[in-house]
PDB file of C-alpha atoms and ligand atoms in Angstrom:
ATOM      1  CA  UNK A   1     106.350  56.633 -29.389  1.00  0.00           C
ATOM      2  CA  UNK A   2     105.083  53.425 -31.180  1.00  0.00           C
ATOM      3  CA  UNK A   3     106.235  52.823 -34.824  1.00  0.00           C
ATOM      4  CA  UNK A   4     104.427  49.963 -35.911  1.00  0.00           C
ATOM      5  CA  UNK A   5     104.019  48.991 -39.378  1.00  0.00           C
ATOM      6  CA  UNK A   6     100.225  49.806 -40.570  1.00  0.00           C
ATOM      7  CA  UNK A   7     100.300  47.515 -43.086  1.00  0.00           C
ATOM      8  CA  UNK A   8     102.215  44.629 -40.986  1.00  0.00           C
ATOM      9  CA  UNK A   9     102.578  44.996 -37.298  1.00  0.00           C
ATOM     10  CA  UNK A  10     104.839  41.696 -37.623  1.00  0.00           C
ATOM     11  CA  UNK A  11     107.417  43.684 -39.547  1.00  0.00           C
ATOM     12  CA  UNK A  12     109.875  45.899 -37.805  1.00  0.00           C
ATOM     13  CA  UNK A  13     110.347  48.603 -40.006  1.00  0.00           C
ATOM     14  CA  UNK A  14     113.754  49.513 -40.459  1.00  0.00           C
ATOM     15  CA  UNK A  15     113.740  51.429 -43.039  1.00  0.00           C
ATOM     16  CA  UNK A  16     111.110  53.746 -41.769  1.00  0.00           C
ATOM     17  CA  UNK A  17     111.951  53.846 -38.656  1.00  0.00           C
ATOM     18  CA  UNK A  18     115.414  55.293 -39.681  1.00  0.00           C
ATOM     19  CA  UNK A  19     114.205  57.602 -41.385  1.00  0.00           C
ATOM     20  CA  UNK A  20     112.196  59.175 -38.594  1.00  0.00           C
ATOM     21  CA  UNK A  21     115.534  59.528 -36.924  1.00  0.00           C
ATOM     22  CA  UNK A  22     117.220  61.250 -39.421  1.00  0.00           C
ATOM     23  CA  UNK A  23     114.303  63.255 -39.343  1.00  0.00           C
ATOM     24  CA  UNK A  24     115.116  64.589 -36.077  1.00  0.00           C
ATOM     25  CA  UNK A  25     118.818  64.453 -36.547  1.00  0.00           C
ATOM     26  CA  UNK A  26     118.282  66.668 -39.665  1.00  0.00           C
ATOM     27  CA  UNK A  27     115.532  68.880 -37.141  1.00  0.00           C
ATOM     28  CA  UNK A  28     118.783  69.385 -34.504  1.00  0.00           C
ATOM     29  CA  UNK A  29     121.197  69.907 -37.332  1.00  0.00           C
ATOM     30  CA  UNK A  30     119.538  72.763 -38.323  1.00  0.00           C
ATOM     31  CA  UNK A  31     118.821  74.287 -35.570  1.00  0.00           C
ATOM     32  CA  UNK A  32     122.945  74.363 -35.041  1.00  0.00           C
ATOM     33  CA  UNK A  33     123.359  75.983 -38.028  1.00  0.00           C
ATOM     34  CA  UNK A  34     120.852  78.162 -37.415  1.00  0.00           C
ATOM     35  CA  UNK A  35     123.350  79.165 -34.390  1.00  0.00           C
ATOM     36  CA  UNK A  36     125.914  78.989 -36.695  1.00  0.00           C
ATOM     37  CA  UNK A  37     127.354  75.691 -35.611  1.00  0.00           C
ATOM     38  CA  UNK A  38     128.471  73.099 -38.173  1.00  0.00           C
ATOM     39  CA  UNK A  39     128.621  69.246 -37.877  1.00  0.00           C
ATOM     40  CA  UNK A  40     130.888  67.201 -39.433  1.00  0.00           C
ATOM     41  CA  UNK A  41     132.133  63.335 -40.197  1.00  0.00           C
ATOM     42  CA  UNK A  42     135.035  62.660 -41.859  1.00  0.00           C
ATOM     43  CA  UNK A  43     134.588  59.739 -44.153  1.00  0.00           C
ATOM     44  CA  UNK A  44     138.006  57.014 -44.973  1.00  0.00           C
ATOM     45  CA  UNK A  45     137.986  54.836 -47.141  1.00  0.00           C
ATOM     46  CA  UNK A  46     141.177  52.958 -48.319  1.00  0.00           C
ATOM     47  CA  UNK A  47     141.126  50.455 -51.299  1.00  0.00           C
ATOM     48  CA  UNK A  48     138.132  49.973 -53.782  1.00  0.00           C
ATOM     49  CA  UNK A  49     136.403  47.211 -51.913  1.00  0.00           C
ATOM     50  CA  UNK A  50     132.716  47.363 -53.891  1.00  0.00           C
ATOM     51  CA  UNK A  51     130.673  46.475 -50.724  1.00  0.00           C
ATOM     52  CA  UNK A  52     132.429  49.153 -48.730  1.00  0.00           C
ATOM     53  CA  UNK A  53     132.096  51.520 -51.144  1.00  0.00           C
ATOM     54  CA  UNK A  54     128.395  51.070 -51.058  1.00  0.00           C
ATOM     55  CA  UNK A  55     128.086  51.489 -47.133  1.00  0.00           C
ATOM     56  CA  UNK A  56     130.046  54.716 -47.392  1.00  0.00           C
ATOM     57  CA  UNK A  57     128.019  55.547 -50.090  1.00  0.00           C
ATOM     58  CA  UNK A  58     125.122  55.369 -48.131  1.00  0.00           C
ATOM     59  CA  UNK A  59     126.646  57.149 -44.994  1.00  0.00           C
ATOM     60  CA  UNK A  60     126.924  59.867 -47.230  1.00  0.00           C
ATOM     61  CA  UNK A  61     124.148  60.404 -48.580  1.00  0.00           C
ATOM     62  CA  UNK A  62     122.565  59.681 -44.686  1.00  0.00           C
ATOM     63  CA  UNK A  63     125.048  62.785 -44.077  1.00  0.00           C
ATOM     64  CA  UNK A  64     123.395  64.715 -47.023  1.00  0.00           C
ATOM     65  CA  UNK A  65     119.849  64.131 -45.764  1.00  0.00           C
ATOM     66  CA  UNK A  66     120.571  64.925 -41.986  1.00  0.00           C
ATOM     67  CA  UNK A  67     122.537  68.391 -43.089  1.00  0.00           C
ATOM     68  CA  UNK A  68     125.703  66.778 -41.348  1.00  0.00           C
ATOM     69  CA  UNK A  69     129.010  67.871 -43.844  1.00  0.00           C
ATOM     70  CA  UNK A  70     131.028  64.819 -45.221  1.00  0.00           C
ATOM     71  CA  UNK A  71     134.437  64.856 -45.401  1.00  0.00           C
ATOM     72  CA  UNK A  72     135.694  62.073 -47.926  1.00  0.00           C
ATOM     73  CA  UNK A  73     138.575  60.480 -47.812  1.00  0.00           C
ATOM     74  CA  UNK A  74     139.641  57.881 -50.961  1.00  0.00           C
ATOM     75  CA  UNK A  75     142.360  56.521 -50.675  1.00  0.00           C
ATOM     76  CA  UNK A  76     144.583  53.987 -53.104  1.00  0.00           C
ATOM     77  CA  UNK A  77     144.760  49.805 -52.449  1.00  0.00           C
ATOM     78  CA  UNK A  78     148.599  50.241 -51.528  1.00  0.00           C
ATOM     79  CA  UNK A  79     148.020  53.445 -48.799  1.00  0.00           C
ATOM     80  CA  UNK A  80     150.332  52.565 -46.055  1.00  0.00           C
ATOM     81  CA  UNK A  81     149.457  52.410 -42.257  1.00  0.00           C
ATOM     82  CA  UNK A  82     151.520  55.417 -42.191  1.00  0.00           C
ATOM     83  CA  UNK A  83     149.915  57.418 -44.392  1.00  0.00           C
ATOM     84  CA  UNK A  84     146.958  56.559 -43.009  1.00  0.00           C
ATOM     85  CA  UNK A  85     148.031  57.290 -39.363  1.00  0.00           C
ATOM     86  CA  UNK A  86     149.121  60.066 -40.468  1.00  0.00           C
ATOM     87  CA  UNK A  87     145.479  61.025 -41.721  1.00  0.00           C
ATOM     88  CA  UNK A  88     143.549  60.406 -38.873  1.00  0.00           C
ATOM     89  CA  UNK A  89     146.507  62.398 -36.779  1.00  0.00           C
ATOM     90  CA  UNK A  90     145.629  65.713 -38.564  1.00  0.00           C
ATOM     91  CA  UNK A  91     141.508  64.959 -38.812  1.00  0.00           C
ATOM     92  CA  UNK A  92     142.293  64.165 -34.552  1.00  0.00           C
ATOM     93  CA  UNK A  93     143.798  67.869 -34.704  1.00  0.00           C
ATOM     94  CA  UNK A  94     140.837  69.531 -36.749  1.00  0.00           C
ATOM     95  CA  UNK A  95     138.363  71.585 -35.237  1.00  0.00           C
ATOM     96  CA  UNK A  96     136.139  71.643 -37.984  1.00  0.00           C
ATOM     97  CA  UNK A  97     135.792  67.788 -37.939  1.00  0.00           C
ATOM     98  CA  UNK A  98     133.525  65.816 -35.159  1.00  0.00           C
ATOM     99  CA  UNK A  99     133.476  62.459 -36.121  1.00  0.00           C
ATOM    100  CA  UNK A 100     136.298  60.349 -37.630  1.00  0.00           C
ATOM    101  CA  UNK A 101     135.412  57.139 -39.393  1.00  0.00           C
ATOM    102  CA  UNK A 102     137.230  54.427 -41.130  1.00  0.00           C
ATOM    103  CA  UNK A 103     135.596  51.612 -43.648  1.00  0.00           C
ATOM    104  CA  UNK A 104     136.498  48.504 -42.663  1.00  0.00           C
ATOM    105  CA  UNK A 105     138.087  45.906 -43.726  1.00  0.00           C
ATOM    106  CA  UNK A 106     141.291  47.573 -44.393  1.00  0.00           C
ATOM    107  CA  UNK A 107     144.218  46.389 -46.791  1.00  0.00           C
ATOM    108  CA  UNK A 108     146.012  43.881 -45.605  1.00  0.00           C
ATOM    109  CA  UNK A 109     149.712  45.647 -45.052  1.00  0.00           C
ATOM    110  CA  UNK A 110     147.186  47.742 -42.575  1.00  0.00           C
ATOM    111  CA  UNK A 111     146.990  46.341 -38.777  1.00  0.00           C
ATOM    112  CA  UNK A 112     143.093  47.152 -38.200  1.00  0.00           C
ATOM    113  CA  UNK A 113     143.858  47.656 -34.311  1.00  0.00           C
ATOM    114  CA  UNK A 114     146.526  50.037 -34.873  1.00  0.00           C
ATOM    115  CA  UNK A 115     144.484  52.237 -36.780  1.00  0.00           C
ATOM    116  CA  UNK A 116     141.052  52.122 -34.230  1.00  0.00           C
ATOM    117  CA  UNK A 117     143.154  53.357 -31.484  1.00  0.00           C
ATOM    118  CA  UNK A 118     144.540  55.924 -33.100  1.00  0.00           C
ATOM    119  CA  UNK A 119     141.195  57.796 -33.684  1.00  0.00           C
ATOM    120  CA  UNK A 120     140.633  60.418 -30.417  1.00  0.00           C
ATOM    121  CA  UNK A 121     138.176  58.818 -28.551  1.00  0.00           C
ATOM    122  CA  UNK A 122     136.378  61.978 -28.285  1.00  0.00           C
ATOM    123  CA  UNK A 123     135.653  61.642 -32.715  1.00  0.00           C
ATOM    124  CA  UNK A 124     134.932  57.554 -32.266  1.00  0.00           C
ATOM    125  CA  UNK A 125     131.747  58.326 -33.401  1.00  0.00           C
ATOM    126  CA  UNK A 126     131.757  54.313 -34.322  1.00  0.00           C
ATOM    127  CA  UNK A 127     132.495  53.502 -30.848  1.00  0.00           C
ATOM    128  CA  UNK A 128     135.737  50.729 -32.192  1.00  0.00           C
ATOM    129  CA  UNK A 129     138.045  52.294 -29.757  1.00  0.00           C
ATOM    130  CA  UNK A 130     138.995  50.805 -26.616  1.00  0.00           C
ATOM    131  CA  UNK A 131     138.017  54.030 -24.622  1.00  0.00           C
ATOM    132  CA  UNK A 132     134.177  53.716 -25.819  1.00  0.00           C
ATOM    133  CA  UNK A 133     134.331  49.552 -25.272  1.00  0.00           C
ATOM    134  CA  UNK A 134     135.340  49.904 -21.592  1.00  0.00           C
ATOM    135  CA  UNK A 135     133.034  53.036 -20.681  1.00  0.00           C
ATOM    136  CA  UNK A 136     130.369  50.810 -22.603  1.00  0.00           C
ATOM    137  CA  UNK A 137     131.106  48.224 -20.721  1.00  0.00           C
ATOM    138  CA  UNK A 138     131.241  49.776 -17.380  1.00  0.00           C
ATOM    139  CA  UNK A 139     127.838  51.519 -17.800  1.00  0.00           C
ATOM    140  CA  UNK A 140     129.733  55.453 -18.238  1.00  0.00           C
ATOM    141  CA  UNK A 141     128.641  57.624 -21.264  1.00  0.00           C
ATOM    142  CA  UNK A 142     130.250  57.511 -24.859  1.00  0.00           C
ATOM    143  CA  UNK A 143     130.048  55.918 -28.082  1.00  0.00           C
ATOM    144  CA  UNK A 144     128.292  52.537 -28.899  1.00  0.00           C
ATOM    145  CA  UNK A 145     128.308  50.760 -31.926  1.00  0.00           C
ATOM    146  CA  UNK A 146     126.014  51.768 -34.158  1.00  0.00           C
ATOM    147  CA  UNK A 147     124.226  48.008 -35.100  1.00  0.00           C
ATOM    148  CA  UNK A 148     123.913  47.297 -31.703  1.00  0.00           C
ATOM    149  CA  UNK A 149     122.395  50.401 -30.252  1.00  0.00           C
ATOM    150  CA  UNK A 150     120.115  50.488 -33.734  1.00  0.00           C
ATOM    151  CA  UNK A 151     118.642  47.674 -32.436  1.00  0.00           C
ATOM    152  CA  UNK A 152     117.944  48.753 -29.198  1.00  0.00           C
ATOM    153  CA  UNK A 153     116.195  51.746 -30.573  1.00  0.00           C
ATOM    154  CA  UNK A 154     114.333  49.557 -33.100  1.00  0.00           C
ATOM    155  CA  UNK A 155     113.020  47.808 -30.206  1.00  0.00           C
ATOM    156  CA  UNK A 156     112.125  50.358 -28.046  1.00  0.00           C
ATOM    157  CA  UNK A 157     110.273  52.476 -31.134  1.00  0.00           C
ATOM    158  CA  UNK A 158     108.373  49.321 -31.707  1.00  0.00           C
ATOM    159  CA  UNK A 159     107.483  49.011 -27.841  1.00  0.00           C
ATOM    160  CA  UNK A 160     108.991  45.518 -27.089  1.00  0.00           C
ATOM    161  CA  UNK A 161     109.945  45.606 -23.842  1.00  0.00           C
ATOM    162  CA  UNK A 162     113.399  43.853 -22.730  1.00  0.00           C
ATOM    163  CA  UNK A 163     113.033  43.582 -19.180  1.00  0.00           C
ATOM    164  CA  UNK A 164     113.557  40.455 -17.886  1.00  0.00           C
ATOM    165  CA  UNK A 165     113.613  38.779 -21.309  1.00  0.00           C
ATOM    166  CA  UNK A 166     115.232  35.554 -21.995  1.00  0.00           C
ATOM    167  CA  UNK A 167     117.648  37.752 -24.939  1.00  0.00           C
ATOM    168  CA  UNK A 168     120.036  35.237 -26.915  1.00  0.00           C
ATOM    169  CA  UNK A 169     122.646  36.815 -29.052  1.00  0.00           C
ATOM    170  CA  UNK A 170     124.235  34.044 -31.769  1.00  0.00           C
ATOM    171  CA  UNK A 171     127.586  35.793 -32.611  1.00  0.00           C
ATOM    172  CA  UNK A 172     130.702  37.086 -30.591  1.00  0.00           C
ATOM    173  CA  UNK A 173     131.974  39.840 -32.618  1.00  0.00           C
ATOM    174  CA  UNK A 174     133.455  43.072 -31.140  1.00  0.00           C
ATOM    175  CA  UNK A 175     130.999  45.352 -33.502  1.00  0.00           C
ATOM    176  CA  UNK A 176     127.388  43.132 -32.684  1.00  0.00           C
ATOM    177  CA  UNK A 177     127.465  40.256 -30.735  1.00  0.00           C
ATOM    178  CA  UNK A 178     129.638  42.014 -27.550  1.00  0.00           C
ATOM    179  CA  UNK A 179     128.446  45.368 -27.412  1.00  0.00           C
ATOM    180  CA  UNK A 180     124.688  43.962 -27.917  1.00  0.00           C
ATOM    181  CA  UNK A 181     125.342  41.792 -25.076  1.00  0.00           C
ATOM    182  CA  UNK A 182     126.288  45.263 -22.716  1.00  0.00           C
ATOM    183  CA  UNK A 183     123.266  46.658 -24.438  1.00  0.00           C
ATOM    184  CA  UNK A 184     120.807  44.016 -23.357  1.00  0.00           C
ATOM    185  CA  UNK A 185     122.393  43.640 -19.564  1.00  0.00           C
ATOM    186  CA  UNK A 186     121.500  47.585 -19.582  1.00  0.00           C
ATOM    187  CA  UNK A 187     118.035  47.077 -20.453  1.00  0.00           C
ATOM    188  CA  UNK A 188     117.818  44.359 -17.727  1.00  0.00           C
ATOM    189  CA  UNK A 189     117.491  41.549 -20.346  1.00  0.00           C
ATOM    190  CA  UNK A 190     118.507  37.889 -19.021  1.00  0.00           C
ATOM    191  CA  UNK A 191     121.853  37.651 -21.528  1.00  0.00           C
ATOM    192  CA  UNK A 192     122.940  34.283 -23.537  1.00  0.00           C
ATOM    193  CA  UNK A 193     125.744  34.659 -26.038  1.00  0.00           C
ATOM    194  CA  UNK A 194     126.279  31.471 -28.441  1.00  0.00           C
ATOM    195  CA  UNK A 195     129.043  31.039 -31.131  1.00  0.00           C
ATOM    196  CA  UNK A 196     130.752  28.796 -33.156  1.00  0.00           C
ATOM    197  CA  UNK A 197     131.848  26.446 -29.882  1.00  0.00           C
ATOM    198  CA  UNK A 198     128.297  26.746 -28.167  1.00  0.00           C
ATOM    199  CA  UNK A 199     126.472  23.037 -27.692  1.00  0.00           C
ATOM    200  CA  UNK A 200     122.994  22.540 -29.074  1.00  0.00           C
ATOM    201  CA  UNK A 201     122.555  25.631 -29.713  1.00  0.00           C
ATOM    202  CA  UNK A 202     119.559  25.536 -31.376  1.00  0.00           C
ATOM    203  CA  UNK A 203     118.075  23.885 -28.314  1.00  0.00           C
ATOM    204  CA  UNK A 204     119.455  27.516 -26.739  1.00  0.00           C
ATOM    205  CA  UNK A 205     117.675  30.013 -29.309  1.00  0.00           C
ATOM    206  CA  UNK A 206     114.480  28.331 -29.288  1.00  0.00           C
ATOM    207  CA  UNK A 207     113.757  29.264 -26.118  1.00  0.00           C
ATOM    208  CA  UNK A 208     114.526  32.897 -26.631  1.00  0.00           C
ATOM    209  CA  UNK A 209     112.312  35.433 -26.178  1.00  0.00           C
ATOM    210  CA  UNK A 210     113.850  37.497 -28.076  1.00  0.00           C
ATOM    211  CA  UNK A 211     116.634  36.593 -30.926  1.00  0.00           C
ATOM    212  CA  UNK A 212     119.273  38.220 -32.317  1.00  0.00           C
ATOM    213  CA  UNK A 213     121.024  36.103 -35.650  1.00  0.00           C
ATOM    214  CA  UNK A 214     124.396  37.230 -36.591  1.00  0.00           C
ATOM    215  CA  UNK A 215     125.771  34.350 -37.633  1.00  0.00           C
ATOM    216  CA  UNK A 216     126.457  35.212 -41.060  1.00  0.00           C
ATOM    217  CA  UNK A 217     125.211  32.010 -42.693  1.00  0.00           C
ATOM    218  CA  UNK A 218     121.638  32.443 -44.986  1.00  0.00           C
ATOM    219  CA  UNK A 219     118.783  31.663 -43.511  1.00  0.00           C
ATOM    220  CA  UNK A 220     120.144  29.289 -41.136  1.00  0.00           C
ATOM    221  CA  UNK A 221     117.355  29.097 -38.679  1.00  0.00           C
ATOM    222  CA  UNK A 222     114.080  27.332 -39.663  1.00  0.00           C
ATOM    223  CA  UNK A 223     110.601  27.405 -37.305  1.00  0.00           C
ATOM    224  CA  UNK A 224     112.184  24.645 -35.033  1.00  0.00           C
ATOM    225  CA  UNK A 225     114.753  27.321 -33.769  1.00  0.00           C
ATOM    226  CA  UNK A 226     112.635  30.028 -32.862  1.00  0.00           C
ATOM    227  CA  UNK A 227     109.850  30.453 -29.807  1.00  0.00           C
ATOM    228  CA  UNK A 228     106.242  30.446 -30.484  1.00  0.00           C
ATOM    229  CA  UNK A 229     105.733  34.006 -30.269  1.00  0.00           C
ATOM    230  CA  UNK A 230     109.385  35.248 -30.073  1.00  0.00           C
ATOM    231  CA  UNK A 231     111.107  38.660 -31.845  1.00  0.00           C
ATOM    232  CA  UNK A 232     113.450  38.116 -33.844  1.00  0.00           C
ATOM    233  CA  UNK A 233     116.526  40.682 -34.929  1.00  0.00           C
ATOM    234  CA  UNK A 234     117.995  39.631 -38.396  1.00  0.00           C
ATOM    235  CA  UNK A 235     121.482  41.018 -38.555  1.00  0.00           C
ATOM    236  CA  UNK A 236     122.235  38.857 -41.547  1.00  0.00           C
ATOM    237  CA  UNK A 237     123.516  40.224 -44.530  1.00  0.00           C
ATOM    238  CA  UNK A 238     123.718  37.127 -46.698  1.00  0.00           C
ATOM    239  CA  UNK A 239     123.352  35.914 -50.542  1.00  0.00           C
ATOM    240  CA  UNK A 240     120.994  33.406 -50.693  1.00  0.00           C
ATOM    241  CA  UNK A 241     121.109  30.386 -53.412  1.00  0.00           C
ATOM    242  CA  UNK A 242     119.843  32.774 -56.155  1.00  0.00           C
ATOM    243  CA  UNK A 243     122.391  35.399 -55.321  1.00  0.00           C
ATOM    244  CA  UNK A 244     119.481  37.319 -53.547  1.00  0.00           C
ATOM    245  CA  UNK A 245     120.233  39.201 -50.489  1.00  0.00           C
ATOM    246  CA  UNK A 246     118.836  37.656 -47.572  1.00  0.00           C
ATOM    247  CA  UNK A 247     119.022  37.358 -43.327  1.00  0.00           C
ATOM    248  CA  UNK A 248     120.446  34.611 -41.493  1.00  0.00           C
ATOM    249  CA  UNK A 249     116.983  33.815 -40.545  1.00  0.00           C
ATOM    250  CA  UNK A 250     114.539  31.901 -43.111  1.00  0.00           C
ATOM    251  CA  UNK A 251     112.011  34.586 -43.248  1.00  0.00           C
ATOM    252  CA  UNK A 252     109.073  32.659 -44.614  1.00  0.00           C
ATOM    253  CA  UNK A 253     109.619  30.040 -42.489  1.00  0.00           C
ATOM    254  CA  UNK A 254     109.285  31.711 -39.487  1.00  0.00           C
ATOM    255  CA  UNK A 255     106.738  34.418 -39.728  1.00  0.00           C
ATOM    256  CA  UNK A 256     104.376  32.304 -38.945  1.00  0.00           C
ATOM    257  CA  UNK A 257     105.543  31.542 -35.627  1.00  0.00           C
ATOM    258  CA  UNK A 258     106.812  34.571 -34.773  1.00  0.00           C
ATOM    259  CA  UNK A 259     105.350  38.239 -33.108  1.00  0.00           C
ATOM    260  CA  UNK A 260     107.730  40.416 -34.550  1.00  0.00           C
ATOM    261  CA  UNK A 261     111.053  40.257 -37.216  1.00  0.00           C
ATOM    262  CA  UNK A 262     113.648  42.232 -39.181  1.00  0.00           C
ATOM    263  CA  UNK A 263     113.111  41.933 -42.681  1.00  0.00           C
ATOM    264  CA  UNK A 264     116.704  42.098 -44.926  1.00  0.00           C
ATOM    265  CA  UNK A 265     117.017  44.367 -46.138  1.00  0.00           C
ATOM    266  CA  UNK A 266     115.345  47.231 -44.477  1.00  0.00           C
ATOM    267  CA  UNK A 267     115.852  46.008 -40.807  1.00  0.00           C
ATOM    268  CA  UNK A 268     118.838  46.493 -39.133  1.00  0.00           C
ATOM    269  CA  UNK A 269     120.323  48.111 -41.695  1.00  0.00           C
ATOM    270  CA  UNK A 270     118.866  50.902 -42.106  1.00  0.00           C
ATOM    271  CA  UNK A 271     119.348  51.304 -38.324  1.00  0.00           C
ATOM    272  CA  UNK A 272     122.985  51.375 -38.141  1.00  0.00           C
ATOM    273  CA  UNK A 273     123.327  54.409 -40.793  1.00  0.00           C
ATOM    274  CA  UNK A 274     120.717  56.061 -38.548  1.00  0.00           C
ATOM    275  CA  UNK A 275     122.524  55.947 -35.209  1.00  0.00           C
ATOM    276  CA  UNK A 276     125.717  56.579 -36.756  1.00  0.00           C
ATOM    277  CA  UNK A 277     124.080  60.124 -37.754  1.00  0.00           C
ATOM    278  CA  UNK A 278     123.307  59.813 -34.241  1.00  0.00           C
ATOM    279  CA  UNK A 279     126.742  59.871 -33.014  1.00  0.00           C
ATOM    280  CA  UNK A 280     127.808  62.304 -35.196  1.00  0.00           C
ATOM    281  CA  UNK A 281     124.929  64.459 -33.831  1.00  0.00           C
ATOM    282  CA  UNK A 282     126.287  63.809 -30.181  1.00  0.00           C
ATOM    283  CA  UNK A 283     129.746  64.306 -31.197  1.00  0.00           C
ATOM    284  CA  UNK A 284     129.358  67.711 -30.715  1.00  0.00           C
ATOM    285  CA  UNK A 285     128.917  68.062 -27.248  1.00  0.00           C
ATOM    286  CA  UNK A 286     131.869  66.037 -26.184  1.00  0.00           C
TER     287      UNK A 286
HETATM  288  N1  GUN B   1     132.473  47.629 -41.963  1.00  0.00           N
HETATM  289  C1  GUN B   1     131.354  46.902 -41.755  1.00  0.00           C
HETATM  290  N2  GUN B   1     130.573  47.501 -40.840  1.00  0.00           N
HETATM  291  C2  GUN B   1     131.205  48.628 -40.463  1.00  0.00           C
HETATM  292  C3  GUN B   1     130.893  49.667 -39.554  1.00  0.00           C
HETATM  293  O1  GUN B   1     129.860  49.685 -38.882  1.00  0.00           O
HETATM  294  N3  GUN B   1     131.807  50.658 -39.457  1.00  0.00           N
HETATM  295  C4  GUN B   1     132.950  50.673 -40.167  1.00  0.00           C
HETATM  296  N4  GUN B   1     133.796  51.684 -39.993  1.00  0.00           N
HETATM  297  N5  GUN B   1     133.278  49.716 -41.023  1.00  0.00           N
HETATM  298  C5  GUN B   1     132.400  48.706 -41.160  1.00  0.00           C
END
């Protein structure tokens, strides 16, 4: 199915092409109820952190459009790992509840890794724990992280092919830059992975044929980074020098050169929310 943007074919659509996701999410949902199955994602979130509160925000209203039932969970600054262990125990034990998910970060008296592997692997529906890592990373079925795989479905919906592409990932985190990595081997891309100790690497992503920024830093790379004729994946979320959200790739600056880029917002995104409903969807039959 191609998805291109009518009034752009540079842009990928984010935004749009979520929504035809949820679309079909919402399409399957219903179609459980109709069989009187429910699905359901329980929803933590500990502290009043305002930029988490907005991505839960949106997960729940992704949850209200797809027909999927949210469970939230607020819970005070000074919640203890306890407590909170204690939370995730009983949402482990309910059979009413298919996906468990926690905002992150977490409070500091919390230890982050302590509370990810405490989540059943079976309700990881934001594929954190080690379980879904290793069967990721061993090519078995189970959860992947949701920016990563919304990128691969971006690209695929937009009919860029990834075989045999020269793919270079800038960013090593355990939530993008890794699991991307896995993603890309799967699709038979040729993998590069810079980071903060990588050599000239801007020698490195300009000869990528396709680019994936998640560096965190706005609009770091200019024209001179980027292949005549490359796609580029903006997983930036950054302020720029007017406060305005922007990518880690200089937008103007590159469209020109480019065949196909992420706008921020309403790239990636988008994406994530959408195969996070995904997961939740999927959640049900394991
Ligand atoms: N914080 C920033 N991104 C994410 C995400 O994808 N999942 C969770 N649980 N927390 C996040």
């Amino acid at each position: 199915m191609s998805t291109v943007n009518e009034m752009d074919p540079k842009i990928i659509d984010g935004k749009r092409i979520s929504k035809e996701i949820k679309e079909e999410i919402r399409d399957k949902v219903s179609k459980l109820n109709r069989e009187g199955k429910e699905v359901a994602l329980a929803v933590i979130l500990v502290g009043e952190n305002p930029a988490s509160q907005v991505y839960v925000r949106n997960k729940q209203k992704a949850c209200e459009f797809t027909g999927i039932k949210s469970l939230s969970y607020n819970l005070p600054e000074d919640t203890s790992e306890e407590e909170l262990l204690d939370l995730i125990e009983e949402l482990n034990h309910r059979d009413d509840v298919n996906g468990i998910l926690v905002q992150l970060p977490l409070p500091k008296q919390i230890n982050e890794e302590r509370i990810l592997d405490r989540i059943d692997p079976k309700k990881d529906v934001d594929g954190f724990h080690p379980v879904s890592v290793g069967n990721l990373s061993i090519g078995r079925p189970g959860y992947v992280s949701c920016t990563p795989a919304g990128i691969i479905e971006l690209l695929k919906r937009s009919d860029i092919p990834m075989d045999g592409k020269n793919v270079v990932i800038v960013g090593r985190s355990n939530i993008v830059g890794k699991p991307m990595a896995i993603l890309m081997l799967r699709e038979n891309a040729t993998v590069t992975i810079c980071h903060s100790h990588t050599k000239n690497m801007r020698e490195i992503t300009s000869q990528a044929d396709i680019l994936v920024a998640a560096i965190g830093k706005p609009k770091f790379f200019k024209k001179e980074d980027v292949k005549e004729g490359a796609v580029v994946i903006d997983v930036g979320m950054d302020r720029d020098e007017n406060n305005k959200l922007c990518g880690d790739v200089d937008f103007d600056d590159v469209y020109d050169k480019v065949s196909h880029i992420t706008p921020v917002p309403g790239g990636v995104g988008p994406m994530t929310i959408a195969m996070l409903m995904s997961n939740v969807l999927h959640s049900i039959e394991i």
